[in-house]
PDB file of N, CA and C in Angstrom:
ATOM      1  N   MET A 849       0.855  -1.161   0.000  1.00 72.00           N
ATOM      2  CA  MET A 849       0.000   0.000   0.000  1.00 72.00           C
ATOM      3  C   MET A 849       0.910   1.236   0.000  1.00 72.00           C
ATOM      4  N   SER A 850       0.377   2.297  -0.547  1.00 77.00           N
ATOM      5  CA  SER A 850       1.151   3.519  -0.703  1.00 77.00           C
ATOM      6  C   SER A 850       0.310   4.717  -0.254  1.00 77.00           C
ATOM      7  N   HIS A 851       0.981   5.738   0.225  1.00 90.00           N
ATOM      8  CA  HIS A 851       0.319   6.993   0.569  1.00 90.00           C
ATOM      9  C   HIS A 851       0.367   7.970  -0.605  1.00 90.00           C
ATOM     10  N   ASN A 852       1.104   7.632  -1.652  1.00 92.00           N
ATOM     11  CA  ASN A 852       1.324   8.512  -2.793  1.00 92.00           C
ATOM     12  C   ASN A 852       0.473   8.032  -3.974  1.00 92.00           C
ATOM     13  N   LEU A 853      -0.528   8.830  -4.384  1.00 93.00           N
ATOM     14  CA  LEU A 853      -1.427   8.443  -5.466  1.00 93.00           C
ATOM     15  C   LEU A 853      -0.677   8.298  -6.789  1.00 93.00           C
ATOM     16  N   GLU A 854       0.206   9.205  -7.097  1.00 94.00           N
ATOM     17  CA  GLU A 854       0.938   9.143  -8.368  1.00 94.00           C
ATOM     18  C   GLU A 854       1.772   7.864  -8.465  1.00 94.00           C
ATOM     19  N   LEU A 855       2.440   7.503  -7.396  1.00 94.00           N
ATOM     20  CA  LEU A 855       3.231   6.277  -7.373  1.00 94.00           C
ATOM     21  C   LEU A 855       2.324   5.053  -7.517  1.00 94.00           C
ATOM     22  N   ALA A 856       1.198   5.049  -6.839  1.00 94.00           N
ATOM     23  CA  ALA A 856       0.248   3.936  -6.932  1.00 94.00           C
ATOM     24  C   ALA A 856      -0.288   3.798  -8.354  1.00 94.00           C
ATOM     25  N   GLN A 857      -0.544   4.919  -9.031  1.00 95.00           N
ATOM     26  CA  GLN A 857      -1.030   4.876 -10.411  1.00 95.00           C
ATOM     27  C   GLN A 857       0.005   4.267 -11.344  1.00 95.00           C
ATOM     28  N   LYS A 858       1.258   4.622 -11.170  1.00 95.00           N
ATOM     29  CA  LYS A 858       2.332   4.056 -12.003  1.00 95.00           C
ATOM     30  C   LYS A 858       2.455   2.553 -11.775  1.00 95.00           C
ATOM     31  N   HIS A 859       2.373   2.133 -10.532  1.00 94.00           N
ATOM     32  CA  HIS A 859       2.456   0.706 -10.224  1.00 94.00           C
ATOM     33  C   HIS A 859       1.239  -0.044 -10.770  1.00 94.00           C
ATOM     34  N   ALA A 860       0.072   0.562 -10.705  1.00 96.00           N
ATOM     35  CA  ALA A 860      -1.142  -0.077 -11.214  1.00 96.00           C
ATOM     36  C   ALA A 860      -1.033  -0.317 -12.716  1.00 96.00           C
ATOM     37  N   TRP A 861      -0.590   0.682 -13.455  1.00 96.00           N
ATOM     38  CA  TRP A 861      -0.454   0.533 -14.909  1.00 96.00           C
ATOM     39  C   TRP A 861       0.593  -0.529 -15.240  1.00 96.00           C
ATOM     40  N   ASN A 862       1.701  -0.526 -14.520  1.00 96.00           N
ATOM     41  CA  ASN A 862       2.752  -1.518 -14.746  1.00 96.00           C
ATOM     42  C   ASN A 862       2.240  -2.933 -14.444  1.00 96.00           C
ATOM     43  N   LEU A 863       1.492  -3.085 -13.365  1.00 95.00           N
ATOM     44  CA  LEU A 863       0.953  -4.391 -13.000  1.00 95.00           C
ATOM     45  C   LEU A 863      -0.051  -4.883 -14.048  1.00 95.00           C
ATOM     46  N   ALA A 864      -0.903  -4.008 -14.535  1.00 97.00           N
ATOM     47  CA  ALA A 864      -1.873  -4.388 -15.565  1.00 97.00           C
ATOM     48  C   ALA A 864      -1.171  -4.891 -16.819  1.00 97.00           C
ATOM     49  N   ARG A 865      -0.119  -4.200 -17.228  1.00 97.00           N
ATOM     50  CA  ARG A 865       0.615  -4.616 -18.428  1.00 97.00           C
ATOM     51  C   ARG A 865       1.407  -5.890 -18.199  1.00 97.00           C
ATOM     52  N   THR A 866       1.932  -6.079 -16.999  1.00 96.00           N
ATOM     53  CA  THR A 866       2.696  -7.285 -16.692  1.00 96.00           C
ATOM     54  C   THR A 866       1.786  -8.510 -16.628  1.00 96.00           C
ATOM     55  N   LEU A 867       0.666  -8.388 -15.934  1.00 95.00           N
ATOM     56  CA  LEU A 867      -0.260  -9.512 -15.788  1.00 95.00           C
ATOM     57  C   LEU A 867      -1.180  -9.683 -16.995  1.00 95.00           C
ATOM     58  N   MET A 868      -1.265  -8.640 -17.833  1.00 97.00           N
ATOM     59  CA  MET A 868      -2.170  -8.603 -18.975  1.00 97.00           C
ATOM     60  C   MET A 868      -3.617  -8.881 -18.540  1.00 97.00           C
ATOM     61  N   THR A 869      -3.999  -8.228 -17.453  1.00 96.00           N
ATOM     62  CA  THR A 869      -5.360  -8.312 -16.936  1.00 96.00           C
ATOM     63  C   THR A 869      -5.750  -6.962 -16.352  1.00 96.00           C
ATOM     64  N   THR A 870      -7.018  -6.736 -16.193  1.00 96.00           N
ATOM     65  CA  THR A 870      -7.515  -5.485 -15.629  1.00 96.00           C
ATOM     66  C   THR A 870      -7.246  -5.458 -14.128  1.00 96.00           C
ATOM     67  N   VAL A 871      -6.717  -4.324 -13.656  1.00 96.00           N
ATOM     68  CA  VAL A 871      -6.490  -4.144 -12.227  1.00 96.00           C
ATOM     69  C   VAL A 871      -7.236  -2.901 -11.765  1.00 96.00           C
ATOM     70  N   ILE A 872      -7.518  -2.855 -10.475  1.00 94.00           N
ATOM     71  CA  ILE A 872      -8.240  -1.742  -9.873  1.00 94.00           C
ATOM     72  C   ILE A 872      -7.335  -1.049  -8.853  1.00 94.00           C
ATOM     73  N   LEU A 873      -7.230   0.266  -8.965  1.00 95.00           N
ATOM     74  CA  LEU A 873      -6.543   1.084  -7.965  1.00 95.00           C
ATOM     75  C   LEU A 873      -7.610   1.517  -6.971  1.00 95.00           C
ATOM     76  N   PHE A 874      -7.392   1.221  -5.702  1.00 93.00           N
ATOM     77  CA  PHE A 874      -8.404   1.510  -4.688  1.00 93.00           C
ATOM     78  C   PHE A 874      -7.791   2.286  -3.530  1.00 93.00           C
ATOM     79  N   ARG A 875      -8.679   2.895  -2.733  1.00 92.00           N
ATOM     80  CA  ARG A 875      -8.261   3.613  -1.528  1.00 92.00           C
ATOM     81  C   ARG A 875      -8.920   2.941  -0.336  1.00 92.00           C
ATOM     82  N   SER A 876      -8.125   2.732   0.694  1.00 86.00           N
ATOM     83  CA  SER A 876      -8.617   2.202   1.956  1.00 86.00           C
ATOM     84  C   SER A 876      -8.040   3.082   3.046  1.00 86.00           C
ATOM     85  N   ASP A 877      -8.904   3.760   3.756  1.00 86.00           N
ATOM     86  CA  ASP A 877      -8.483   4.778   4.734  1.00 86.00           C
ATOM     87  C   ASP A 877      -7.671   5.836   4.003  1.00 86.00           C
ATOM     88  N   ASP A 878      -6.398   6.009   4.325  1.00 88.00           N
ATOM     89  CA  ASP A 878      -5.585   7.030   3.666  1.00 88.00           C
ATOM     90  C   ASP A 878      -4.465   6.417   2.822  1.00 88.00           C
ATOM     91  N   GLU A 879      -4.622   5.156   2.428  1.00 93.00           N
ATOM     92  CA  GLU A 879      -3.615   4.480   1.617  1.00 93.00           C
ATOM     93  C   GLU A 879      -4.241   3.979   0.318  1.00 93.00           C
ATOM     94  N   TYR A 880      -3.382   3.806  -0.702  1.00 94.00           N
ATOM     95  CA  TYR A 880      -3.804   3.309  -2.005  1.00 94.00           C
ATOM     96  C   TYR A 880      -3.228   1.923  -2.224  1.00 94.00           C
ATOM     97  N   GLY A 881      -3.974   1.096  -2.943  1.00 92.00           N
ATOM     98  CA  GLY A 881      -3.520  -0.249  -3.252  1.00 92.00           C
ATOM     99  C   GLY A 881      -4.030  -0.666  -4.620  1.00 92.00           C
ATOM    100  N   VAL A 882      -3.505  -1.783  -5.118  1.00 93.00           N
ATOM    101  CA  VAL A 882      -3.870  -2.290  -6.433  1.00 93.00           C
ATOM    102  C   VAL A 882      -4.113  -3.786  -6.336  1.00 93.00           C
ATOM    103  N   LEU A 883      -5.195  -4.248  -6.962  1.00 91.00           N
ATOM    104  CA  LEU A 883      -5.511  -5.674  -7.029  1.00 91.00           C
ATOM    105  C   LEU A 883      -6.085  -5.985  -8.402  1.00 91.00           C
ATOM    106  N   PRO A 884      -5.908  -7.216  -8.875  1.00 92.00           N
ATOM    107  CA  PRO A 884      -6.630  -7.615 -10.088  1.00 92.00           C
ATOM    108  C   PRO A 884      -8.128  -7.436  -9.868  1.00 92.00           C
ATOM    109  N   ALA A 885      -8.827  -7.000 -10.893  1.00 90.00           N
ATOM    110  CA  ALA A 885     -10.248  -6.679 -10.770  1.00 90.00           C
ATOM    111  C   ALA A 885     -11.074  -7.838 -10.247  1.00 90.00           C
ATOM    112  N   ASP A 886     -10.736  -9.054 -10.630  1.00 88.00           N
ATOM    113  CA  ASP A 886     -11.538 -10.201 -10.198  1.00 88.00           C
ATOM    114  C   ASP A 886     -11.278 -10.612  -8.755  1.00 88.00           C
ATOM    115  N   GLU A 887     -10.296  -9.990  -8.091  1.00 87.00           N
ATOM    116  CA  GLU A 887      -9.994 -10.303  -6.691  1.00 87.00           C
ATOM    117  C   GLU A 887     -10.476  -9.236  -5.718  1.00 87.00           C
ATOM    118  N   LEU A 888     -11.018  -8.138  -6.221  1.00 81.00           N
ATOM    119  CA  LEU A 888     -11.459  -7.039  -5.359  1.00 81.00           C
ATOM    120  C   LEU A 888     -12.877  -7.304  -4.886  1.00 81.00           C
ATOM    121  N   GLU A 889     -13.010  -7.786  -3.666  1.00 77.00           N
ATOM    122  CA  GLU A 889     -14.328  -8.107  -3.117  1.00 77.00           C
ATOM    123  C   GLU A 889     -14.588  -7.386  -1.803  1.00 77.00           C
ATOM    124  N   ASP A 890     -13.641  -6.629  -1.302  1.00 61.00           N
ATOM    125  CA  ASP A 890     -13.758  -5.977   0.001  1.00 61.00           C
ATOM    126  C   ASP A 890     -14.609  -4.715  -0.121  1.00 61.00           C
ATOM    127  N   ALA A 891     -15.693  -4.665   0.591  1.00 59.00           N
ATOM    128  CA  ALA A 891     -16.591  -3.513   0.540  1.00 59.00           C
ATOM    129  C   ALA A 891     -16.036  -2.298   1.278  1.00 59.00           C
ATOM    130  N   GLU A 892     -14.938  -2.461   2.010  1.00 75.00           N
ATOM    131  CA  GLU A 892     -14.379  -1.361   2.793  1.00 75.00           C
ATOM    132  C   GLU A 892     -13.359  -0.537   2.014  1.00 75.00           C
ATOM    133  N   VAL A 893     -13.228  -0.777   0.719  1.00 82.00           N
ATOM    134  CA  VAL A 893     -12.307   0.004  -0.094  1.00 82.00           C
ATOM    135  C   VAL A 893     -13.099   0.797  -1.127  1.00 82.00           C
ATOM    136  N   GLU A 894     -12.515   1.888  -1.566  1.00 88.00           N
ATOM    137  CA  GLU A 894     -13.138   2.746  -2.571  1.00 88.00           C
ATOM    138  C   GLU A 894     -12.356   2.601  -3.877  1.00 88.00           C
ATOM    139  N   ALA A 895     -12.955   1.983  -4.889  1.00 92.00           N
ATOM    140  CA  ALA A 895     -12.314   1.834  -6.193  1.00 92.00           C
ATOM    141  C   ALA A 895     -12.204   3.213  -6.849  1.00 92.00           C
ATOM    142  N   LEU A 896     -11.010   3.546  -7.359  1.00 95.00           N
ATOM    143  CA  LEU A 896     -10.781   4.854  -7.962  1.00 95.00           C
ATOM    144  C   LEU A 896     -10.582   4.776  -9.474  1.00 95.00           C
ATOM    145  N   TYR A 897      -9.696   3.877  -9.921  1.00 96.00           N
ATOM    146  CA  TYR A 897      -9.360   3.759 -11.334  1.00 96.00           C
ATOM    147  C   TYR A 897      -9.299   2.304 -11.744  1.00 96.00           C
ATOM    148  N   GLU A 898      -9.618   2.069 -13.007  1.00 96.00           N
ATOM    149  CA  GLU A 898      -9.496   0.743 -13.600  1.00 96.00           C
ATOM    150  C   GLU A 898      -8.427   0.835 -14.683  1.00 96.00           C
ATOM    151  N   TYR A 899      -7.480  -0.081 -14.655  1.00 97.00           N
ATOM    152  CA  TYR A 899      -6.399  -0.113 -15.636  1.00 97.00           C
ATOM    153  C   TYR A 899      -6.526  -1.378 -16.466  1.00 97.00           C
ATOM    154  N   ASP A 900      -6.823  -1.204 -17.743  1.00 97.00           N
ATOM    155  CA  ASP A 900      -6.950  -2.316 -18.688  1.00 97.00           C
ATOM    156  C   ASP A 900      -5.736  -2.270 -19.597  1.00 97.00           C
ATOM    157  N   PRO A 901      -4.954  -3.352 -19.698  1.00 96.00           N
ATOM    158  CA  PRO A 901      -3.732  -3.313 -20.500  1.00 96.00           C
ATOM    159  C   PRO A 901      -4.010  -3.087 -21.993  1.00 96.00           C
ATOM    160  N   HIS A 902      -5.248  -3.305 -22.434  1.00 95.00           N
ATOM    161  CA  HIS A 902      -5.589  -3.130 -23.852  1.00 95.00           C
ATOM    162  C   HIS A 902      -6.254  -1.795 -24.145  1.00 95.00           C
ATOM    163  N   ALA A 903      -6.921  -1.226 -23.131  1.00 94.00           N
ATOM    164  CA  ALA A 903      -7.693   0.002 -23.369  1.00 94.00           C
ATOM    165  C   ALA A 903      -7.187   1.208 -22.579  1.00 94.00           C
ATOM    166  N   GLY A 904      -6.251   1.012 -21.653  1.00 93.00           N
ATOM    167  CA  GLY A 904      -5.730   2.116 -20.855  1.00 93.00           C
ATOM    168  C   GLY A 904      -6.481   2.284 -19.548  1.00 93.00           C
ATOM    169  N   ALA A 905      -6.378   3.460 -18.977  1.00 93.00           N
ATOM    170  CA  ALA A 905      -6.961   3.732 -17.664  1.00 93.00           C
ATOM    171  C   ALA A 905      -8.258   4.514 -17.809  1.00 93.00           C
ATOM    172  N   ARG A 906      -9.153   4.276 -16.836  1.00 95.00           N
ATOM    173  CA  ARG A 906     -10.380   5.070 -16.777  1.00 95.00           C
ATOM    174  C   ARG A 906     -10.799   5.207 -15.319  1.00 95.00           C
ATOM    175  N   SER A 907     -11.402   6.328 -15.018  1.00 94.00           N
ATOM    176  CA  SER A 907     -11.907   6.567 -13.675  1.00 94.00           C
ATOM    177  C   SER A 907     -13.136   5.693 -13.441  1.00 94.00           C
ATOM    178  N   VAL A 908     -13.245   5.142 -12.259  1.00 89.00           N
ATOM    179  CA  VAL A 908     -14.386   4.293 -11.917  1.00 89.00           C
ATOM    180  C   VAL A 908     -15.602   5.146 -11.576  1.00 89.00           C
ATOM    181  N   HIS A 909     -15.396   6.365 -11.160  1.00 77.00           N
ATOM    182  CA  HIS A 909     -16.507   7.261 -10.762  1.00 77.00           C
ATOM    183  C   HIS A 909     -17.168   7.867 -11.959  1.00 77.00           C
TER     184      HIS A 909
END
């Protein structure tokens, strides 16, 4: 988890391209994290961005 949104965004895009799957950048309390989209089931996090290795990034809101 990271406190820096810009750093988390860079890691999210890199992870999406490495895994070749969609990942979600989320916020939990005051930290940011990244998980593959199909593994994000925790209702206590706020999804912010979706990173698709084929289509790029888009805001979830």
